mmCIF file of C-alpha atoms in Angstrom:
data_model
loop_
_atom_site.group_PDB
_atom_site.id
_atom_site.type_symbol
_atom_site.label_atom_id
_atom_site.label_comp_id
_atom_site.label_asym_id
_atom_site.label_seq_id
_atom_site.Cartn_x
_atom_site.Cartn_y
_atom_site.Cartn_z
ATOM 1 C CA HIS G 23 67.047 -12.406 -14.721
ATOM 2 C CA LEU G 24 66.174 -12.803 -10.971
ATOM 3 C CA GLY G 25 63.881 -9.835 -10.413
ATOM 4 C CA GLY G 26 60.556 -9.963 -12.262
ATOM 5 C CA LEU G 27 60.486 -13.697 -13.170
ATOM 6 C CA VAL G 28 58.198 -14.728 -10.484
ATOM 7 C CA GLU G 29 54.972 -12.821 -10.013
ATOM 8 C CA LEU G 30 53.161 -13.396 -6.889
ATOM 9 C CA PRO G 31 49.477 -12.420 -6.724
ATOM 10 C CA GLY G 32 49.274 -9.085 -4.920
ATOM 11 C CA ARG G 33 52.201 -7.197 -3.692
ATOM 12 C CA SER G 34 55.711 -8.812 -3.136
ATOM 13 C CA TRP G 35 59.234 -7.830 -2.019
ATOM 14 C CA GLN G 36 62.494 -9.386 -2.884
ATOM 15 C CA ILE G 37 65.663 -10.269 -0.953
ATOM 16 C CA VAL G 38 68.704 -10.940 -3.128
ATOM 17 C CA VAL G 39 71.992 -11.995 -1.507
ATOM 18 C CA VAL G 40 75.139 -12.206 -3.543
ATOM 19 C CA GLU G 41 77.632 -14.418 -1.858
ATOM 20 C CA GLN G 42 80.312 -14.094 -4.375
ATOM 21 C CA GLY G 43 80.525 -12.488 -7.776
ATOM 22 C CA ALA G 44 78.377 -9.519 -8.848
ATOM 23 C CA ILE G 45 74.982 -8.365 -10.118
ATOM 24 C CA TRP G 46 73.659 -5.858 -12.576
ATOM 25 C CA LEU G 47 70.849 -3.808 -11.205
ATOM 26 C CA ASP G 48 68.788 -2.395 -14.231
ATOM 27 C CA ASP G 49 66.062 0.183 -13.780
ATOM 28 C CA ALA G 50 64.660 3.148 -15.914
ATOM 29 C CA ASP G 51 67.692 5.175 -15.107
ATOM 30 C CA GLY G 52 70.245 2.577 -16.621
ATOM 31 C CA SER G 53 72.288 -0.249 -15.239
ATOM 32 C CA GLU G 54 74.662 -0.531 -12.267
ATOM 33 C CA GLN G 55 77.043 -3.325 -11.603
ATOM 34 C CA ILE G 56 77.503 -4.161 -7.767
ATOM 35 C CA SER G 57 79.906 -6.740 -6.412
ATOM 36 C CA GLY G 58 79.280 -8.911 -3.450
ATOM 37 C CA PRO G 59 79.036 -10.005 -0.876
ATOM 38 C CA LEU G 60 75.887 -7.953 -0.306
ATOM 39 C CA ILE G 61 72.304 -8.102 0.405
ATOM 40 C CA LEU G 62 69.708 -6.266 -1.788
ATOM 41 C CA TRP G 63 66.141 -5.399 -0.764
ATOM 42 C CA ILE G 64 63.743 -4.661 -3.616
ATOM 43 C CA SER G 65 60.570 -2.989 -2.647
ATOM 44 C CA ASP G 66 57.110 -3.703 -4.012
ATOM 45 C CA GLY G 67 56.523 -1.846 -7.157
ATOM 46 C CA SER G 68 60.078 -1.221 -7.952
ATOM 47 C CA ASP G 69 61.147 -1.290 -11.555
ATOM 48 C CA GLN G 70 64.557 -2.857 -10.732
ATOM 49 C CA ARG G 71 65.557 -6.082 -12.312
ATOM 50 C CA VAL G 72 68.528 -8.099 -11.114
ATOM 51 C CA ARG G 73 70.965 -10.012 -13.543
ATOM 52 C CA ALA G 74 73.556 -12.160 -11.919
ATOM 53 C CA CYS G 75 76.989 -12.086 -13.561
ATOM 54 C CA ALA G 76 78.437 -15.324 -14.853
ATOM 55 C CA GLY G 77 79.958 -17.444 -12.039
ATOM 56 C CA SER G 78 78.255 -15.486 -9.208
ATOM 57 C CA LEU G 79 76.688 -17.198 -6.258
ATOM 58 C CA VAL G 80 73.301 -15.648 -5.632
ATOM 59 C CA GLY G 81 70.247 -16.417 -3.455
ATOM 60 C CA HIS G 82 66.828 -15.041 -4.132
ATOM 61 C CA LEU G 83 63.700 -14.891 -1.720
ATOM 62 C CA GLN G 84 60.457 -13.375 -2.700
ATOM 63 C CA LEU G 85 58.076 -12.292 0.010
ATOM 64 C CA GLY G 86 54.410 -11.902 -0.241
ATOM 65 C CA GLU G 87 52.444 -9.171 1.796
ATOM 66 C CA ALA G 88 51.131 -11.483 4.614
ATOM 67 C CA THR G 89 54.595 -12.950 5.050
ATOM 68 C CA LEU G 90 56.265 -9.525 5.140
ATOM 69 C CA SER G 91 53.655 -8.204 7.767
ATOM 70 C CA ASN G 92 54.062 -11.243 9.957
ATOM 71 C CA ALA G 93 57.836 -10.930 9.834
ATOM 72 C CA ILE G 94 57.632 -7.143 10.622
ATOM 73 C CA GLY G 95 55.375 -7.743 13.751
ATOM 74 C CA HIS G 96 54.323 -5.146 16.204
ATOM 75 C CA LYS G 97 57.442 -4.308 18.282
ATOM 76 C CA PRO G 98 58.536 -0.603 18.554
ATOM 77 C CA GLU G 99 60.887 -0.979 15.572
ATOM 78 C CA ALA G 100 57.980 -2.154 13.431
ATOM 79 C CA VAL G 101 57.233 1.290 12.004
ATOM 80 C CA ASP G 102 60.841 1.890 10.965
ATOM 81 C CA LEU G 103 60.872 -1.629 9.321
ATOM 82 C CA ARG G 104 57.728 -0.644 7.311
ATOM 83 C CA LEU G 105 59.238 2.466 6.165
ATOM 84 C CA MET G 106 62.391 0.679 5.270
ATOM 85 C CA ALA G 107 60.598 -1.938 3.325
ATOM 86 C CA ALA G 108 59.094 0.637 1.214
ATOM 87 C CA ARG G 109 62.505 1.628 -0.227
ATOM 88 C CA SER G 110 64.863 -0.322 -2.418
ATOM 89 C CA PHE G 111 68.578 -0.532 -1.231
ATOM 90 C CA HIS G 112 71.516 -2.686 -0.916
ATOM 91 C CA LEU G 113 74.009 -3.322 1.932
ATOM 92 C CA SER G 114 77.528 -4.604 1.539
ATOM 93 C CA LEU G 115 78.611 -7.496 3.593
ATOM 94 C CA ALA G 116 82.297 -7.091 2.747
ATOM 95 C CA GLY G 117 84.419 -6.529 5.761
ATOM 96 C CA ASP G 118 81.876 -7.453 8.337
ATOM 97 C CA ASP G 119 82.234 -11.219 8.993
ATOM 98 C CA GLY G 120 79.707 -11.291 11.748
ATOM 99 C CA LEU G 121 76.938 -9.656 9.755
ATOM 100 C CA ARG G 122 77.637 -11.938 6.705
ATOM 101 C CA ARG G 123 77.468 -15.038 8.997
ATOM 102 C CA ASP G 124 74.205 -13.816 10.615
ATOM 103 C CA VAL G 125 72.548 -13.167 7.193
ATOM 104 C CA GLN G 126 73.785 -16.497 5.876
ATOM 105 C CA GLY G 127 72.578 -18.222 8.881
ATOM 106 C CA ALA G 128 69.022 -16.660 8.542
ATOM 107 C CA LEU G 129 68.871 -17.623 4.919
ATOM 108 C CA ASP G 130 70.278 -21.233 5.551
ATOM 109 C CA LEU G 131 67.459 -21.586 8.278
ATOM 110 C CA ILE G 132 64.714 -20.244 5.964
ATOM 111 C CA LEU G 133 65.866 -22.719 3.219
ATOM 112 C CA ARG G 134 65.960 -25.686 5.513
ATOM 113 C CA GLU G 135 62.542 -24.913 7.053
ATOM 114 C CA ALA G 136 60.953 -24.504 3.565
ATOM 115 C CA HIS G 137 62.539 -27.685 2.434
ATOM 116 C CA GLU G 138 61.545 -29.793 5.589
ATOM 117 C CA ARG G 139 58.121 -28.217 6.025
ATOM 118 C CA ALA G 140 57.938 -29.386 9.650
ATOM 119 C CA PRO G 141 55.118 -28.150 11.799
ATOM 120 C CA GLY G 142 55.527 -24.303 12.358
ATOM 121 C CA TYR G 143 58.073 -23.857 9.471
ATOM 122 C CA GLU G 144 56.317 -20.742 8.322
ATOM 123 C CA THR G 145 56.748 -19.178 11.813
ATOM 124 C CA VAL G 146 60.481 -20.093 11.734
ATOM 125 C CA ALA G 147 60.834 -18.663 8.239
ATOM 126 C CA GLU G 148 58.991 -15.449 9.202
ATOM 127 C CA ALA G 149 61.199 -15.045 12.420
ATOM 128 C CA GLN G 150 64.318 -15.243 10.336
ATOM 129 C CA ILE G 151 63.019 -12.765 7.788
ATOM 130 C CA ARG G 152 62.473 -10.457 10.728
ATOM 131 C CA VAL G 153 66.187 -11.015 11.659
ATOM 132 C CA LEU G 154 67.125 -10.149 8.260
ATOM 133 C CA LEU G 155 65.012 -7.002 8.270
ATOM 134 C CA VAL G 156 66.540 -5.849 11.586
ATOM 135 C CA LEU G 157 69.958 -6.560 10.438
ATOM 136 C CA MET G 158 69.427 -4.416 7.261
ATOM 137 C CA TRP G 159 67.662 -1.668 9.442
ATOM 138 C CA ARG G 160 70.714 -1.489 11.829
ATOM 139 C CA HIS G 161 73.164 -1.495 9.149
ATOM 140 C CA ALA G 162 71.844 0.127 6.072
ATOM 141 C CA ILE G 163 69.227 2.612 7.415
ATOM 142 C CA ARG G 164 69.709 4.994 10.223
ATOM 143 C CA PRO G 165 66.309 5.122 11.996
ATOM 144 C CA ASN G 166 66.293 8.817 12.667
ATOM 145 C CA GLU G 167 67.180 9.512 8.959
ATOM 146 C CA LEU G 168 64.320 7.165 7.893
ATOM 147 C CA ARG G 169 61.726 9.063 10.081
ATOM 148 C CA LEU G 170 62.765 12.392 8.914
ATOM 149 C CA ALA G 171 62.699 11.481 5.325
ATOM 150 C CA SER G 172 59.114 9.916 5.575
ATOM 151 C CA ALA G 173 57.247 12.351 7.679
ATOM 152 C CA SER G 174 54.050 12.266 5.888
ATOM 153 C CA SER G 175 50.647 12.496 7.688
ATOM 154 C CA ALA G 176 50.106 8.761 6.939
ATOM 155 C CA VAL G 177 53.520 7.897 8.409
ATOM 156 C CA ILE G 178 52.936 10.046 11.552
ATOM 157 C CA LEU G 179 49.618 8.325 12.106
ATOM 158 C CA GLN G 180 51.042 4.861 11.579
ATOM 159 C CA ARG G 181 53.797 5.635 14.045
ATOM 160 C CA PHE G 182 51.343 6.944 16.500
ATOM 161 C CA ARG G 183 49.230 3.733 16.306
ATOM 162 C CA GLN G 184 52.212 1.716 16.879
ATOM 163 C CA LEU G 185 53.210 3.623 19.901
ATOM 164 C CA VAL G 186 49.815 3.383 21.429
ATOM 165 C CA GLU G 187 49.713 -0.308 20.729
ATOM 166 C CA THR G 188 53.267 -0.817 22.273
ATOM 167 C CA HIS G 189 52.792 1.391 25.353
ATOM 168 C CA PHE G 190 49.128 1.251 26.088
ATOM 169 C CA ARG G 191 49.797 -0.530 29.428
ATOM 170 C CA ASP G 192 52.627 2.039 30.398
ATOM 171 C CA ARG G 193 50.097 4.646 30.573
ATOM 172 C CA TRP G 194 51.965 7.308 28.592
ATOM 173 C CA SER G 195 50.710 11.029 28.637
ATOM 174 C CA VAL G 196 49.474 12.489 25.368
ATOM 175 C CA ALA G 197 52.482 14.741 25.393
ATOM 176 C CA ARG G 198 54.911 11.896 25.445
ATOM 177 C CA TYR G 199 53.203 10.319 22.368
#
């Protein structure tokens, strides 16, 4: 089992990349087998567990709250990335060699930085996690659908605050916000 073995103190999220082979996703509703190549995002509090099928090549990255927050950052897409991070989903990498190379490149750099621990390695790793998040956001979640599906008052307030932080110096009118 990949999911659920390591418990970080506090909240945590997981990225699972299946380079080849397949995984089983287990949750309260049952089990589903998914073939790679794919990238899987498991949100905090999810009851999903992942089992790799024999012979599969699978990578697993677990993120704590501070790492995820730093990776999301404060750019305009940060609100959408936070909304996306609250949901579990998977994205097939089959048929898109460019996306697959980008995902693998980001993961390779995270692993190399974690191993070498050169000065600033955490910053490099967080930047690559941001790359992975943006790639998943672009390819797995349509931003407008994400906003419409999550229009609670807390989300609206969060989005407003993000826009104010981003465009304060642009002197936007109240109507534009």
